[in-house]
Amino acid sequence: MMCRIRNALPSPPAMAPLPAARLQPFIRPFTYVGVDYFGPILVKVGRSQVKRWVALFTCLTIRAVHLEVVHSLSTESCIMAVRRFVARRGYPAEFHSDNGTCFQGASKELERTETDKHNNAMATTFTTAKTKWVFIPPATPHMGGAWERLVRSVKVAIESISDGPRRPDDEVLETILFEAEALINSRPLTYIPLQSADEEAITPNHFLLGTSSGDKLPPTEPVDSPAVLRSSWKLAQAMTLRFWTRWVKEYLPVTTRRSKWFEETRDIAVGDLVLVVGGTTKDQWTRGRIEAVIPGRDERVRQALVRTAAGVHRRPAVKLAVLDVMERGEPQTEVSEIKGRN
């Protein structure tokens, strides 16, 4: 039994399909937005140095980024950063984020409700009747890979733009962030086409600016003919449709590939004794018992409520190692039987 406990490892379920927010073509950019913070970044204010953070907003569909400087991790700074984003990009249909400390602090100061205080408080603050806020489960950075990967890209861009070890001031920091934003939004989303040297790979700037580099279109003379105006409008629609058609044909098949977790495993059930993965060594893993399971849209259990000595916590299936401690003589349930029940 000690060997079973010592060798227990999580068995993640098969990788789920991408959420609908990642697969919605022909929509306005930043309709589905992922939010994350990174930092702190030290800036020079007079003779002292203060901390600044960066709020990263990414379009989950076209993978564009929008950066905002945040002066603190308080509720007011978070609200102002979101409102600056909304003023420039419009209200999204959904916000997606993790359970960061800034959001947890905001939930304490906003109106408390009996159920789901955290999510309801944040949703009533930052959203409208047409917008909702979606939180990923705690301790699941892989579910937020859409913005976690872009955080790394932005950090690399900032390091390449910044000038050595000198501390920037607030004005220089904003300039660096805007240049990094333009650099990230001009990155190719697909492979560079080889059929024609004139054709370029599709980028987020194609949807935001109409070109990959943001170059202005050649000026045209004003016209008054309704027929010419209708033709120009149809031309603009055709160009936008061409970008989305390329997005569906070239980018969508690449992003929907599954890279891991192909095997079928037994779903976590109520009453299972588990080890909650946490810390750097197994000595820091805590024992718990499954009280409730939360299936996904594909009916696979990917989250569960675990009761431990510290209370009830919501944890993903990839962080739960089931302990094989069945009673002697109890038959073991096969995976095929469980799939038949579901």
Coordinates of C-alpha atoms in Angstrom, one line a residue:
M1 CA 0.0 0.0 0.0
M2 CA 2.9 2.4 0.7
C3 CA 4.3 1.7 -2.7
R4 CA 0.9 2.5 -4.3
I5 CA 0.6 5.8 -2.5
R6 CA 4.2 6.6 -3.3
N7 CA 3.8 5.8 -7.0
A8 CA 0.4 7.4 -7.5
L9 CA 0.3 9.8 -10.4
P10 CA -2.5 11.8 -12.0
S11 CA -4.1 10.3 -15.1
P12 CA -5.5 13.2 -17.2
P13 CA -8.5 12.6 -19.3
A14 CA -8.2 12.8 -23.1
M15 CA -7.6 16.3 -24.3
A16 CA -10.8 18.2 -24.9
P17 CA -11.7 20.1 -28.1
L18 CA -10.9 23.8 -28.2
P19 CA -13.6 26.1 -26.7
A20 CA -16.0 27.9 -29.0
A21 CA -14.3 31.2 -28.3
R22 CA -11.2 30.0 -30.2
L23 CA -13.2 28.8 -33.3
Q24 CA -15.5 31.7 -34.1
P25 CA -14.8 33.2 -37.6
F26 CA -16.4 36.3 -39.2
I27 CA -16.6 38.2 -35.9
R28 CA -15.3 41.6 -34.7
P29 CA -11.7 41.4 -33.2
F30 CA -11.6 41.2 -29.4
T31 CA -15.1 39.7 -29.2
Y32 CA -13.7 36.9 -27.0
V33 CA -10.9 38.2 -24.8
G34 CA -8.4 36.5 -22.5
V35 CA -6.9 38.7 -19.7
D36 CA -3.7 38.2 -17.7
Y37 CA -1.2 40.2 -15.7
F38 CA 2.6 40.0 -15.8
G39 CA 5.3 41.9 -14.0
P40 CA 6.3 43.8 -11.9
I41 CA 8.5 46.1 -14.1
L42 CA 10.6 48.7 -12.3
V43 CA 10.3 52.2 -13.6
K44 CA 12.1 55.4 -12.6
V45 CA 10.1 58.1 -10.9
G46 CA 12.3 61.0 -9.9
R47 CA 15.2 59.4 -7.9
S48 CA 13.2 56.4 -6.8
Q49 CA 12.0 53.2 -8.5
V50 CA 8.4 52.0 -8.4
K51 CA 6.7 48.9 -9.7
R52 CA 4.4 48.7 -12.7
W53 CA 2.4 45.8 -14.0
V54 CA 1.1 45.1 -17.5
A55 CA -2.4 43.9 -18.3
L56 CA -2.4 41.7 -21.4
F57 CA -5.7 41.4 -23.4
T58 CA -5.7 38.9 -26.2
C59 CA -8.3 38.1 -28.8
L60 CA -8.9 34.4 -28.5
T61 CA -9.8 34.1 -32.2
I62 CA -7.3 36.1 -34.2
R63 CA -4.6 36.0 -31.4
A64 CA -4.1 39.8 -31.4
V65 CA -2.8 41.5 -28.2
H66 CA -3.6 44.8 -26.4
L67 CA -1.4 46.0 -23.6
E68 CA -2.2 48.4 -20.7
V69 CA 0.0 49.7 -17.9
V70 CA -1.3 49.0 -14.4
H71 CA 0.1 51.0 -11.6
S72 CA -0.9 48.6 -8.8
L73 CA -2.7 45.3 -8.1
S74 CA -5.7 47.1 -6.5
T75 CA -9.3 46.8 -7.6
E76 CA -9.4 50.4 -8.9
S77 CA -6.3 49.9 -11.2
C78 CA -7.8 46.7 -12.6
I79 CA -11.2 48.4 -13.3
M80 CA -9.5 51.3 -15.0
A81 CA -7.3 49.1 -17.2
V82 CA -10.4 47.1 -18.4
R83 CA -12.3 50.4 -19.1
R84 CA -9.4 51.7 -21.1
F85 CA -9.4 48.5 -23.1
V86 CA -13.2 48.7 -23.7
A87 CA -12.9 52.4 -24.8
R88 CA -10.5 51.5 -27.5
R89 CA -11.6 48.0 -28.6
G90 CA -15.3 47.9 -27.6
Y91 CA -17.2 45.6 -25.2
P92 CA -16.3 41.9 -25.7
A93 CA -18.8 39.1 -25.5
E94 CA -16.7 37.1 -23.0
F95 CA -13.8 37.8 -20.7
H96 CA -11.6 34.8 -19.8
S97 CA -9.1 34.9 -17.0
D98 CA -7.5 32.9 -14.2
N99 CA -8.0 33.3 -10.5
G100 CA -5.3 35.9 -10.0
T101 CA -4.7 37.8 -6.8
C102 CA -6.0 41.0 -8.3
F103 CA -9.4 39.4 -9.1
Q104 CA -9.6 37.8 -5.7
G105 CA -9.0 41.2 -4.1
A106 CA -11.6 42.8 -6.3
S107 CA -14.2 40.2 -5.2
K108 CA -13.8 41.1 -1.6
E109 CA -14.6 44.8 -2.2
L110 CA -17.6 44.2 -4.5
E111 CA -21.0 43.0 -3.6
R112 CA -21.0 39.6 -2.0
T113 CA -23.6 36.9 -2.9
E114 CA -24.4 33.6 -1.3
T115 CA -23.2 31.5 -4.2
D116 CA -20.2 32.0 -6.5
K117 CA -19.2 35.4 -4.9
H118 CA -16.1 35.7 -7.0
N119 CA -17.5 35.2 -10.4
N120 CA -20.7 37.2 -10.0
A121 CA -18.9 40.2 -8.4
M122 CA -16.4 40.4 -11.2
A123 CA -19.0 40.0 -13.9
T124 CA -21.2 42.8 -12.5
T125 CA -18.2 45.2 -12.4
F126 CA -16.6 44.7 -15.8
T127 CA -19.4 43.6 -18.1
T128 CA -22.7 44.6 -19.5
A129 CA -25.9 42.7 -20.2
K130 CA -24.2 41.2 -23.3
T131 CA -20.9 40.3 -21.7
K132 CA -19.9 37.7 -19.2
W133 CA -16.7 36.8 -17.3
V134 CA -15.4 33.2 -17.4
F135 CA -12.9 32.0 -14.9
I136 CA -10.7 28.9 -15.4
P137 CA -10.4 26.5 -12.5
P138 CA -7.7 27.2 -9.9
A139 CA -4.2 25.7 -10.6
T140 CA -4.9 25.1 -14.3
P141 CA -2.4 27.2 -16.2
H142 CA -2.8 24.9 -19.2
M143 CA -6.4 26.0 -19.6
G144 CA -5.1 29.6 -19.9
G145 CA -2.4 28.8 -22.5
A146 CA -3.9 31.2 -25.0
W147 CA -2.7 34.2 -22.9
E148 CA 0.2 32.5 -21.0
R149 CA 2.1 31.9 -24.3
L150 CA 1.6 35.5 -25.4
V151 CA 2.9 36.8 -22.1
R152 CA 6.2 35.1 -22.9
S153 CA 6.2 36.5 -26.4
V154 CA 5.6 40.1 -25.1
K155 CA 8.4 39.7 -22.5
V156 CA 10.8 38.6 -25.3
A157 CA 9.7 41.6 -27.4
I158 CA 10.1 44.0 -24.5
E159 CA 13.7 42.7 -23.9
S160 CA 14.6 43.2 -27.6
I161 CA 13.2 46.7 -27.6
S162 CA 14.4 48.0 -24.2
D163 CA 17.8 49.8 -24.1
G164 CA 20.1 47.8 -21.8
P165 CA 19.9 47.9 -18.0
R166 CA 18.6 51.5 -17.7
R167 CA 15.3 51.8 -15.9
P168 CA 12.6 53.4 -18.1
D169 CA 10.2 56.0 -16.8
D170 CA 6.4 55.8 -17.3
E171 CA 6.5 57.5 -20.7
V172 CA 9.2 55.3 -22.0
L173 CA 7.5 52.1 -20.7
E174 CA 4.3 53.0 -22.5
T175 CA 6.2 53.5 -25.7
I176 CA 8.0 50.2 -25.3
L177 CA 4.7 48.4 -24.7
F178 CA 3.0 49.9 -27.7
E179 CA 5.9 49.0 -29.9
A180 CA 5.9 45.5 -28.5
E181 CA 2.1 45.3 -29.2
A182 CA 2.7 46.3 -32.8
L183 CA 5.5 43.7 -33.1
I184 CA 3.4 40.9 -31.7
N185 CA 0.4 41.8 -33.8
S186 CA 2.5 41.6 -37.0
R187 CA 3.7 38.0 -36.3
P188 CA 2.6 35.4 -38.9
L189 CA -0.2 33.0 -37.7
T190 CA 0.4 30.5 -40.5
Y191 CA 3.3 29.3 -42.6
I192 CA 4.6 31.6 -45.2
P193 CA 3.0 30.6 -48.5
L194 CA 5.4 29.4 -51.2
Q195 CA 3.1 29.6 -54.2
S196 CA 3.6 33.3 -54.7
A197 CA 6.3 35.7 -53.5
D198 CA 3.8 38.6 -53.3
E199 CA 1.5 36.7 -50.9
E200 CA 2.3 37.0 -47.2
A201 CA 1.3 35.0 -44.2
I202 CA -1.8 36.0 -42.4
T203 CA -1.2 38.1 -39.2
P204 CA -3.5 39.7 -36.5
N205 CA -2.9 43.1 -38.1
H206 CA -4.7 42.0 -41.2
F207 CA -7.9 42.0 -39.2
L208 CA -7.0 45.1 -37.2
L209 CA -5.4 47.4 -39.8
G210 CA -5.9 45.7 -43.1
T211 CA -2.2 45.0 -43.6
S212 CA 0.4 43.1 -41.7
S213 CA 2.8 46.1 -41.2
G214 CA 0.1 48.8 -40.7
D215 CA 1.1 50.8 -43.8
K216 CA -1.5 53.2 -44.9
L217 CA -3.4 52.5 -48.1
P218 CA -2.7 54.9 -51.0
P219 CA -5.0 58.0 -50.8
T220 CA -8.0 58.1 -53.2
E221 CA -9.9 61.0 -54.5
P222 CA -13.3 61.7 -53.0
V223 CA -16.3 60.5 -55.1
D224 CA -19.9 61.3 -55.1
S225 CA -21.3 58.5 -57.3
P226 CA -23.5 56.1 -55.2
A227 CA -22.5 53.3 -57.6
V228 CA -18.8 53.9 -56.9
L229 CA -19.4 54.0 -53.2
R230 CA -21.3 50.7 -53.3
S231 CA -18.4 49.1 -55.2
S232 CA -15.9 50.4 -52.7
W233 CA -17.9 49.0 -49.8
K234 CA -18.2 45.6 -51.6
L235 CA -14.4 45.7 -52.2
A236 CA -13.8 46.3 -48.5
Q237 CA -16.2 43.4 -47.6
A238 CA -14.4 41.2 -50.1
M239 CA -11.0 42.0 -48.6
T240 CA -12.2 41.2 -45.0
L241 CA -13.9 38.0 -46.2
R242 CA -10.6 37.0 -47.9
F243 CA -8.7 37.3 -44.6
W244 CA -11.3 35.2 -42.8
T245 CA -11.4 32.6 -45.5
R246 CA -7.6 32.2 -45.2
W247 CA -8.0 32.1 -41.4
V248 CA -10.4 29.2 -41.7
K249 CA -8.3 27.3 -44.4
E250 CA -4.8 27.9 -43.1
Y251 CA -4.9 28.7 -39.3
L252 CA -7.9 26.7 -38.0
P253 CA -6.7 23.2 -39.1
V254 CA -3.3 23.9 -37.4
T255 CA -4.7 25.1 -34.0
T256 CA -7.2 22.3 -33.6
R257 CA -4.5 19.6 -33.5
R258 CA -4.2 17.6 -30.2
S259 CA -0.6 17.3 -28.9
K260 CA -1.0 15.2 -25.8
W261 CA -3.4 13.2 -23.5
F262 CA -4.7 10.8 -26.2
E263 CA -5.4 7.8 -24.0
E264 CA -8.8 7.0 -22.5
T265 CA -8.7 6.9 -18.6
R266 CA -11.2 6.2 -15.9
D267 CA -13.1 9.3 -14.9
I268 CA -12.8 10.5 -11.3
A269 CA -15.9 9.5 -9.3
V270 CA -17.5 10.7 -6.1
G271 CA -15.9 9.1 -3.1
D272 CA -12.5 8.5 -4.6
L273 CA -9.5 9.0 -2.4
V274 CA -7.0 11.2 -4.1
L275 CA -3.7 13.1 -3.7
V276 CA -3.9 16.8 -4.6
V277 CA -0.8 17.6 -6.6
G278 CA 0.9 20.7 -5.2
G279 CA 4.4 21.9 -4.3
T280 CA 7.7 20.6 -5.7
T281 CA 7.8 17.1 -3.9
K282 CA 5.3 14.4 -3.2
D283 CA 5.6 15.1 0.5
Q284 CA 3.7 18.3 -0.1
W285 CA 0.8 16.6 -1.8
T286 CA -2.3 16.5 0.4
R287 CA -4.9 13.8 0.7
G288 CA -8.5 14.4 0.0
R289 CA -11.8 12.8 -1.1
I290 CA -13.9 13.7 -4.1
E291 CA -17.2 15.2 -3.0
A292 CA -18.5 16.2 -6.4
V293 CA -17.4 16.1 -10.0
I294 CA -17.8 18.8 -12.7
P295 CA -18.1 17.3 -16.2
G296 CA -17.2 19.3 -19.3
R297 CA -19.3 19.8 -22.4
D298 CA -18.0 16.5 -23.8
E299 CA -19.2 14.7 -20.6
R300 CA -15.7 14.0 -19.4
V301 CA -14.9 14.9 -15.8
R302 CA -12.2 17.6 -15.8
Q303 CA -12.9 19.2 -12.5
A304 CA -13.9 18.1 -9.1
L305 CA -14.6 19.4 -5.6
V306 CA -12.1 17.8 -3.2
R307 CA -12.4 17.9 0.6
T308 CA -9.1 18.1 2.4
A309 CA -8.0 18.9 5.9
A310 CA -8.0 22.6 4.8
G311 CA -11.5 22.6 3.4
V312 CA -13.2 22.0 0.1
H313 CA -11.3 23.1 -3.0
R314 CA -12.0 23.0 -6.7
R315 CA -9.2 21.3 -8.6
P316 CA -8.7 20.0 -12.1
A317 CA -8.4 16.3 -13.0
V318 CA -4.8 16.8 -14.1
K319 CA -3.9 17.6 -10.5
L320 CA -5.7 14.7 -8.8
A321 CA -3.9 11.3 -8.4
V322 CA -6.5 8.6 -7.5
L323 CA -5.3 6.2 -4.8
D324 CA -6.1 2.5 -5.4
V325 CA -7.5 1.6 -2.0
M326 CA -10.5 -0.5 -2.9
E327 CA -11.8 -3.0 -0.4
R328 CA -10.5 -6.6 -0.7
G329 CA -12.7 -8.6 -3.0
E330 CA -14.3 -5.6 -4.6
P331 CA -14.2 -5.9 -8.4
Q332 CA -12.3 -3.3 -10.3
T333 CA -14.4 -1.3 -12.8
E334 CA -13.1 -1.3 -16.3
V335 CA -12.8 1.8 -18.4
S336 CA -15.1 0.4 -21.1
E337 CA -17.9 -0.1 -18.5
I338 CA -17.6 3.4 -17.3
K339 CA -17.8 4.8 -20.8
G340 CA -20.9 2.7 -21.4
R341 CA -22.6 4.3 -18.4
N342 CA -21.8 7.8 -19.6

